[in-house]
Tab-separated table of C-alpha atoms and ligand atoms in Angstrom:
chain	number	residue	atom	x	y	z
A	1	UNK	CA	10.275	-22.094	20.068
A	2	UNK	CA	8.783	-23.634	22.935
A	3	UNK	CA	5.981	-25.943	20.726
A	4	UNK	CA	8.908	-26.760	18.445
A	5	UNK	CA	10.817	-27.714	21.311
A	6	UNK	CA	8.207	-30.211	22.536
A	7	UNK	CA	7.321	-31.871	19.119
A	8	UNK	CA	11.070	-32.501	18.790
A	9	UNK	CA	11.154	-34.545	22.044
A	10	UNK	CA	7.530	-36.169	20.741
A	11	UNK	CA	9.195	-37.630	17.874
A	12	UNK	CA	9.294	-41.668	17.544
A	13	UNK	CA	12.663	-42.837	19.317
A	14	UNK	CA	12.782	-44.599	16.024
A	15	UNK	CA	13.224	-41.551	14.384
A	16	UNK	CA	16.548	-40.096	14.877
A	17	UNK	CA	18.341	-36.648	14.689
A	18	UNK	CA	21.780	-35.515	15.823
A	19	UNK	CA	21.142	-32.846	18.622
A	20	UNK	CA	22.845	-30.819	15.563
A	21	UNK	CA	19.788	-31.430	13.419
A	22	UNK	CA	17.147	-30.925	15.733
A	23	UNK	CA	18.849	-27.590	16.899
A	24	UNK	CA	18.889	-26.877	13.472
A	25	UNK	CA	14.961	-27.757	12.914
A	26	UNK	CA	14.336	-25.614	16.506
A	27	UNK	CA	16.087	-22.278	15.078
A	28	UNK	CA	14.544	-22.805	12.076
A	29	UNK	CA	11.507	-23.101	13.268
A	30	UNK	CA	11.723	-19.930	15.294
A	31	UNK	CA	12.900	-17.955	12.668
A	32	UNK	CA	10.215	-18.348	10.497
A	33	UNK	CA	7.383	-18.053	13.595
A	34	UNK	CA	9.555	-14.375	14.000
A	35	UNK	CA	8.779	-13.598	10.418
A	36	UNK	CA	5.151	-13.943	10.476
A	37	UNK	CA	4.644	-12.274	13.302
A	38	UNK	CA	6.260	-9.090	11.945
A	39	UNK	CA	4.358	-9.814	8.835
A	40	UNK	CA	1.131	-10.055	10.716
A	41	UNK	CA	1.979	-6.803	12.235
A	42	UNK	CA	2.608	-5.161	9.374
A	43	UNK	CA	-0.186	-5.961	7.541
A	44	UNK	CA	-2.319	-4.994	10.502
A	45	UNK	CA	0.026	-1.434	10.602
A	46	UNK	CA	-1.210	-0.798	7.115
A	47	UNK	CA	-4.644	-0.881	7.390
A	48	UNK	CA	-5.249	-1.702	4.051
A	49	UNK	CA	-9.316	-1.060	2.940
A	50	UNK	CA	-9.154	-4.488	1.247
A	51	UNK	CA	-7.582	-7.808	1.205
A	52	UNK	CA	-5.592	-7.627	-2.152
A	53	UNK	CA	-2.576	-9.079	-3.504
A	54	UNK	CA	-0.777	-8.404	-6.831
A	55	UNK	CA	-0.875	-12.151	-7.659
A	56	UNK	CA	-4.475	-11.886	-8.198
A	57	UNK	CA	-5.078	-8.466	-9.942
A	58	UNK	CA	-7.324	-8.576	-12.834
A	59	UNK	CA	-4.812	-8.624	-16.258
A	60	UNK	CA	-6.053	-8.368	-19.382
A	61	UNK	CA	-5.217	-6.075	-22.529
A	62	UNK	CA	-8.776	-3.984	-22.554
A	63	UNK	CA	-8.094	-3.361	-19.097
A	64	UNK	CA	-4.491	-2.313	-19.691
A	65	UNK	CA	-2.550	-4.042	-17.125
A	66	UNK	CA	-0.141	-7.464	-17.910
A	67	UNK	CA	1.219	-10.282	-15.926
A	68	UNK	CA	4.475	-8.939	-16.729
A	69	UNK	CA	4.209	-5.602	-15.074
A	70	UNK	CA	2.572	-7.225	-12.025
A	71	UNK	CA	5.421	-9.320	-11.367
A	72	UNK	CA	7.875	-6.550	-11.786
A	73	UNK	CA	6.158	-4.158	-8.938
A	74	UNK	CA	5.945	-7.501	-6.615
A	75	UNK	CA	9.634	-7.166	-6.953
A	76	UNK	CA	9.173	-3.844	-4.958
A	77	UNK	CA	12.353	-2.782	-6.914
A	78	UNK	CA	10.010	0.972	-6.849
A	79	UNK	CA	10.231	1.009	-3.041
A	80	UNK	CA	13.862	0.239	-2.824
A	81	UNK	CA	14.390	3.332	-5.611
A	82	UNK	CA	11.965	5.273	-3.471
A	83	UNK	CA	9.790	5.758	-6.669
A	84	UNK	CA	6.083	6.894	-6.306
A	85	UNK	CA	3.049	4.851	-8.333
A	86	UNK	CA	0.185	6.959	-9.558
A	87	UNK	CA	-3.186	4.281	-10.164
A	88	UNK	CA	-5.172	6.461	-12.978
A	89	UNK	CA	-8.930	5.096	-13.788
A	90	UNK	CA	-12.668	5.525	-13.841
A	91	UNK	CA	-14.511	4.454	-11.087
A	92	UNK	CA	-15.066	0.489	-10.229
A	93	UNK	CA	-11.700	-0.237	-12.279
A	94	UNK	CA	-9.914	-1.941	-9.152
A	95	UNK	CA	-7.846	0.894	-8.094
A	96	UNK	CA	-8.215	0.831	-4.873
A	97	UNK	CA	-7.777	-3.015	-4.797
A	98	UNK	CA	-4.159	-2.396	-7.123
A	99	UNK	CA	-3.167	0.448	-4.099
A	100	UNK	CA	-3.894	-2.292	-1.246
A	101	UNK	CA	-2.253	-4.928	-3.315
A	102	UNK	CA	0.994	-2.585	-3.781
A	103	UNK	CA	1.289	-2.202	-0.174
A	104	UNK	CA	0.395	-6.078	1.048
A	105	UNK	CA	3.630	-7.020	-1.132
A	106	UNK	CA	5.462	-3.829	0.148
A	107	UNK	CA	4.682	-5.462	3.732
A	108	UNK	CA	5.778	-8.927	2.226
A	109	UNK	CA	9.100	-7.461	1.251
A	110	UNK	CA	9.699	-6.329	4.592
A	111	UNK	CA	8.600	-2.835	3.828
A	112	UNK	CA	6.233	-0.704	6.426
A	113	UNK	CA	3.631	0.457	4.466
A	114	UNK	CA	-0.168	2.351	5.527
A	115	UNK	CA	-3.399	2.843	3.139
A	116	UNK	CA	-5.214	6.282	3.964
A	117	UNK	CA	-7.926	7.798	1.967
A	118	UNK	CA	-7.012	11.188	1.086
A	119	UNK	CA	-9.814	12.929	2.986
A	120	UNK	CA	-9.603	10.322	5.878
A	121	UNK	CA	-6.045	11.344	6.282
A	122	UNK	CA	-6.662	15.621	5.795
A	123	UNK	CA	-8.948	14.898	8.273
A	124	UNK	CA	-6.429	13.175	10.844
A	125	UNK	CA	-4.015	15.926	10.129
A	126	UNK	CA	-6.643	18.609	10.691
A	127	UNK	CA	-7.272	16.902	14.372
A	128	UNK	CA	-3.173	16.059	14.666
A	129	UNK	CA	-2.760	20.279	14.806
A	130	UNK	CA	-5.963	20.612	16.954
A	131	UNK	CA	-4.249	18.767	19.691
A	132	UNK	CA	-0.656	19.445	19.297
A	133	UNK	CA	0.470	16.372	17.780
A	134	UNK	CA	1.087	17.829	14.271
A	135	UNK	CA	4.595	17.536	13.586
A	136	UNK	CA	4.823	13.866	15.162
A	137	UNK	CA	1.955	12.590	12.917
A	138	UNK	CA	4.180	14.234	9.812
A	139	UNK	CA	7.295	12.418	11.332
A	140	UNK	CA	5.441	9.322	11.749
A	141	UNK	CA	4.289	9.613	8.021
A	142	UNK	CA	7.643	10.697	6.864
A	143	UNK	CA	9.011	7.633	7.991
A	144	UNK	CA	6.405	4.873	6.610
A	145	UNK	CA	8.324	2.930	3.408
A	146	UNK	CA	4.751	2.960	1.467
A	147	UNK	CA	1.941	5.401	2.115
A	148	UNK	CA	-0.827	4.707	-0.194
A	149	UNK	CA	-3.176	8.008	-0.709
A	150	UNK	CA	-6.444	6.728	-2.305
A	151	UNK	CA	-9.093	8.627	-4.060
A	152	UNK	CA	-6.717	11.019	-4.714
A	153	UNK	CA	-8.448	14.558	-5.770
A	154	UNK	CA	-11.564	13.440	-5.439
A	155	UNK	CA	-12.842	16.111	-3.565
A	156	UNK	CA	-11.918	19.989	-4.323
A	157	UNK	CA	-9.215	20.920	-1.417
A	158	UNK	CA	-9.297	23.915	0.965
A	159	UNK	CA	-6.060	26.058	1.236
A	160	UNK	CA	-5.076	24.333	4.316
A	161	UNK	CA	-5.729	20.364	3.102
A	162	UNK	CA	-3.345	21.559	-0.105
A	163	UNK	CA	-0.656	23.256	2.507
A	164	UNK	CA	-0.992	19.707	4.811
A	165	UNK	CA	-0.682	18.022	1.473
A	166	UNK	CA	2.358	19.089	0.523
A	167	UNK	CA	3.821	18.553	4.402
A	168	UNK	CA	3.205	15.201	3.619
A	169	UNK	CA	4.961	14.588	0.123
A	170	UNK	CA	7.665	17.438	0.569
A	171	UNK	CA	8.878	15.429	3.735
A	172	UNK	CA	8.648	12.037	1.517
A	173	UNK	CA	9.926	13.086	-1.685
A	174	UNK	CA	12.882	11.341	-3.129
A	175	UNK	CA	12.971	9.498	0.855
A	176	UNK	CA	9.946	7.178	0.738
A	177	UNK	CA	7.676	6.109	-1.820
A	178	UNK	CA	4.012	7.253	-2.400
A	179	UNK	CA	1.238	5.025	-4.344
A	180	UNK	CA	-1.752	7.470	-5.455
A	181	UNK	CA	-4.949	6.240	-6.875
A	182	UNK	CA	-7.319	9.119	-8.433
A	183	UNK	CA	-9.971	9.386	-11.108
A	184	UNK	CA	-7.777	12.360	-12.704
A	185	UNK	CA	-4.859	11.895	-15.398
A	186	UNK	CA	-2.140	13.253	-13.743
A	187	UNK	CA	-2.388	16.294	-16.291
A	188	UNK	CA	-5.511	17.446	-15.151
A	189	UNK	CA	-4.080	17.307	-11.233
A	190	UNK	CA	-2.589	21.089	-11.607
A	191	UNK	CA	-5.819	22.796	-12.613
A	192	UNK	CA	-7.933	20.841	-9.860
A	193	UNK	CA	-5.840	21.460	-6.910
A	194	UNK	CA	-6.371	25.030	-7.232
A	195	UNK	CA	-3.456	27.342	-6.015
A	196	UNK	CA	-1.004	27.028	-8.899
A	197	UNK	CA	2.162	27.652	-6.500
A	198	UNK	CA	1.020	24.522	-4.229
A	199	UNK	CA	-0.065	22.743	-6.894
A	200	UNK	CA	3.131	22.734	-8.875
A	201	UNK	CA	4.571	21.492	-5.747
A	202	UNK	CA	2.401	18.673	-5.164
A	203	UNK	CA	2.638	17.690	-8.865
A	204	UNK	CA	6.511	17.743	-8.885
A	205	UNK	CA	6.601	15.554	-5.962
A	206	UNK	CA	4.364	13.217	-6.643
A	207	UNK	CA	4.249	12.457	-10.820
A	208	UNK	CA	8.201	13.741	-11.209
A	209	UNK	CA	9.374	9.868	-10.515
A	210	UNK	CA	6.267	7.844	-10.521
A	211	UNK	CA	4.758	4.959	-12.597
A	212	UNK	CA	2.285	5.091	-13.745
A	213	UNK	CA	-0.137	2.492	-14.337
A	214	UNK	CA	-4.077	3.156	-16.338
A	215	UNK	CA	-6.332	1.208	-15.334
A	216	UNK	CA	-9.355	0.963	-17.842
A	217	UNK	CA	-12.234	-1.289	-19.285
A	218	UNK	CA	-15.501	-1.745	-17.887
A	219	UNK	CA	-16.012	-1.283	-13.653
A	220	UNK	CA	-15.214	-4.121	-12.099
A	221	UNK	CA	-18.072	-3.200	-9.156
A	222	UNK	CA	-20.875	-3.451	-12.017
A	223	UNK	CA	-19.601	-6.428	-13.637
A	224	UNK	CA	-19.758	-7.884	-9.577
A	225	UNK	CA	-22.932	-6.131	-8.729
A	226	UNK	CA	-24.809	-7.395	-11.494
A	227	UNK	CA	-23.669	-11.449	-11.262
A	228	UNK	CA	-24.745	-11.080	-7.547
A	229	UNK	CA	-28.180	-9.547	-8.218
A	230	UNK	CA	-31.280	-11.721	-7.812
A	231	UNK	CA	-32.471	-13.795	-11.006
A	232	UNK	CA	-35.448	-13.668	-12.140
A	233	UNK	CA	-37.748	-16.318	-11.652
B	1	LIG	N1	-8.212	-8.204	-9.195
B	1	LIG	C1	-9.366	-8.227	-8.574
B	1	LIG	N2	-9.880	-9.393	-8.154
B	1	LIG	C2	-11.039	-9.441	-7.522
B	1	LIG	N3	-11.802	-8.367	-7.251
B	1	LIG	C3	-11.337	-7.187	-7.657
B	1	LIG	C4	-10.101	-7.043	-8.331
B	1	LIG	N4	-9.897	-5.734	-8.599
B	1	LIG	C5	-10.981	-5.095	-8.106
B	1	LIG	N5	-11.830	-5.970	-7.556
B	1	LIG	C6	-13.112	-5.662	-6.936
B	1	LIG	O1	-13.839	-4.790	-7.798
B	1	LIG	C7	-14.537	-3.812	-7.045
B	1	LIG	C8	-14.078	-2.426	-7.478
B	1	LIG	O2	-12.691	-2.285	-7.221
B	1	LIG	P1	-12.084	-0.992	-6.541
B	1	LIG	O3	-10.629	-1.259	-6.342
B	1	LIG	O4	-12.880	-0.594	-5.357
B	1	LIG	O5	-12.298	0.058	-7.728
B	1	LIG	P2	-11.975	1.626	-7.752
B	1	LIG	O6	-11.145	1.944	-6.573
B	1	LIG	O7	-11.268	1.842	-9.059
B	1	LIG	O8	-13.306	2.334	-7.742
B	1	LIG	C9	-14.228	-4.101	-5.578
B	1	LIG	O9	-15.285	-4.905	-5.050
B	1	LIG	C10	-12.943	-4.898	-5.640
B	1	LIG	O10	-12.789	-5.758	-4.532
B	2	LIG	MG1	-11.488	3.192	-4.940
């Protein structure tokens, strides 16, 4: 406010503005200085393992993702229904950068939003009930517009992960939205999470109102590892 302030009274005397205008410049002004600073906050909430944006996600047919379906989910129609998105694909596919860019326009929509990887955040529950501050780290999670779980099943779960699991998406179901990225079709998720009563939990959670979107074609990390590799001489 203050530096719009003081380049309104810099202006030419030449140059003039009703007080009504300049008022109107000054509120302006601060309005939209207010908006990017809870945007920049946000964005720094979330944590997000890359800088990604939907705007820029790879679409093509082989790779089975269109323009059209990108500009729908910038919408973030899913978040106001409080619908899930499950990111399916092989490695080096740009899941992970389609999960980051889901919650960076989540955050530009106004939405709270935070990237964990799945064993990053079993791991931060595991130490939440070590010292007592369980339940608040579910509450906090509970209460997050976006929570993106990435690498979803890529590790075999104990009994307890599974049980802290389903703390998490119970308490989110039908409330918040989840995004999940994971190298397994969602029919294969039963079978590898192990206990069949916990499992059928999880799954109706998570995949019972969820898009979801396959990712496939060749890895993206090759195709970028090999253009950046030496040339011969
Ligand atoms: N749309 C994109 N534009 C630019 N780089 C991308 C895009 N999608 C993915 N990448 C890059 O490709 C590499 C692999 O993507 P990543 O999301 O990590 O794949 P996955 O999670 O499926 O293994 C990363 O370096 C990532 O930044
Ligand atoms: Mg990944």
């Amino acid at each position: 406010m203050a530096q719009a302030v003081r380049e309104l009274m810099d202006t030419a005397p030449g140059h003039q503005l009703s007080f009504d205008e300049k008022l109107g410049i000054v509120v302006d002004r601060e309005w939209a200085e207010r908006d990017n600073r809870r945007l920049t906050r946000r964005l720094k909430e979330a944590k997000l393992a890359t800088r990604a944006s939907l705007d820029n996600v790879l679409c093509d047919p082989e790779r089975g993702v269109d323009k059209a379906t990108m500009r729908a989910l910038s919408s973030c129609q899913w978040v106001k229904s409080k619908h899930n998105i499950v990111v399916v694909g092989k490695t080096g596919v740009g899941k992970t950068y389609v999960g980051a860019a889901l919650a960076d326009a989540a955050c530009r929509t106004g939405y709270r939003a935070i990237f964990f990887r799945v064993p990053r955040l079993l791991e931060e529950l595991a130490l939440a009930r070590a010292s007592g501050v369980y339940a608040s780290l579910l509450g906090k999670l509970s209460r997050i517009d976006v929570l993106v779980l990435d690498d979803f099943l890529l590790n075999p779960m104990t009994d307890i992960e599974r049980r802290d699991l389903l703390e998490v998406v119970e308490d989110r179901y039908d409330k918040t939205s989840t995004v999940i990225t994971t190298q397994m079709p969602t029919k294969t998720w039963h079978e590898a999470l192990g206990d069949p009563t916990i499992a059928d939990a999880i799954c109706d959670r998570l995949v019972h109102n969820a898009h979801v979107l396959k990712l496939g074609g060749p890895s993206i990390r090759r195709k970028k590892a090999l253009e950046t590799q030496p040339q011969p001489a």
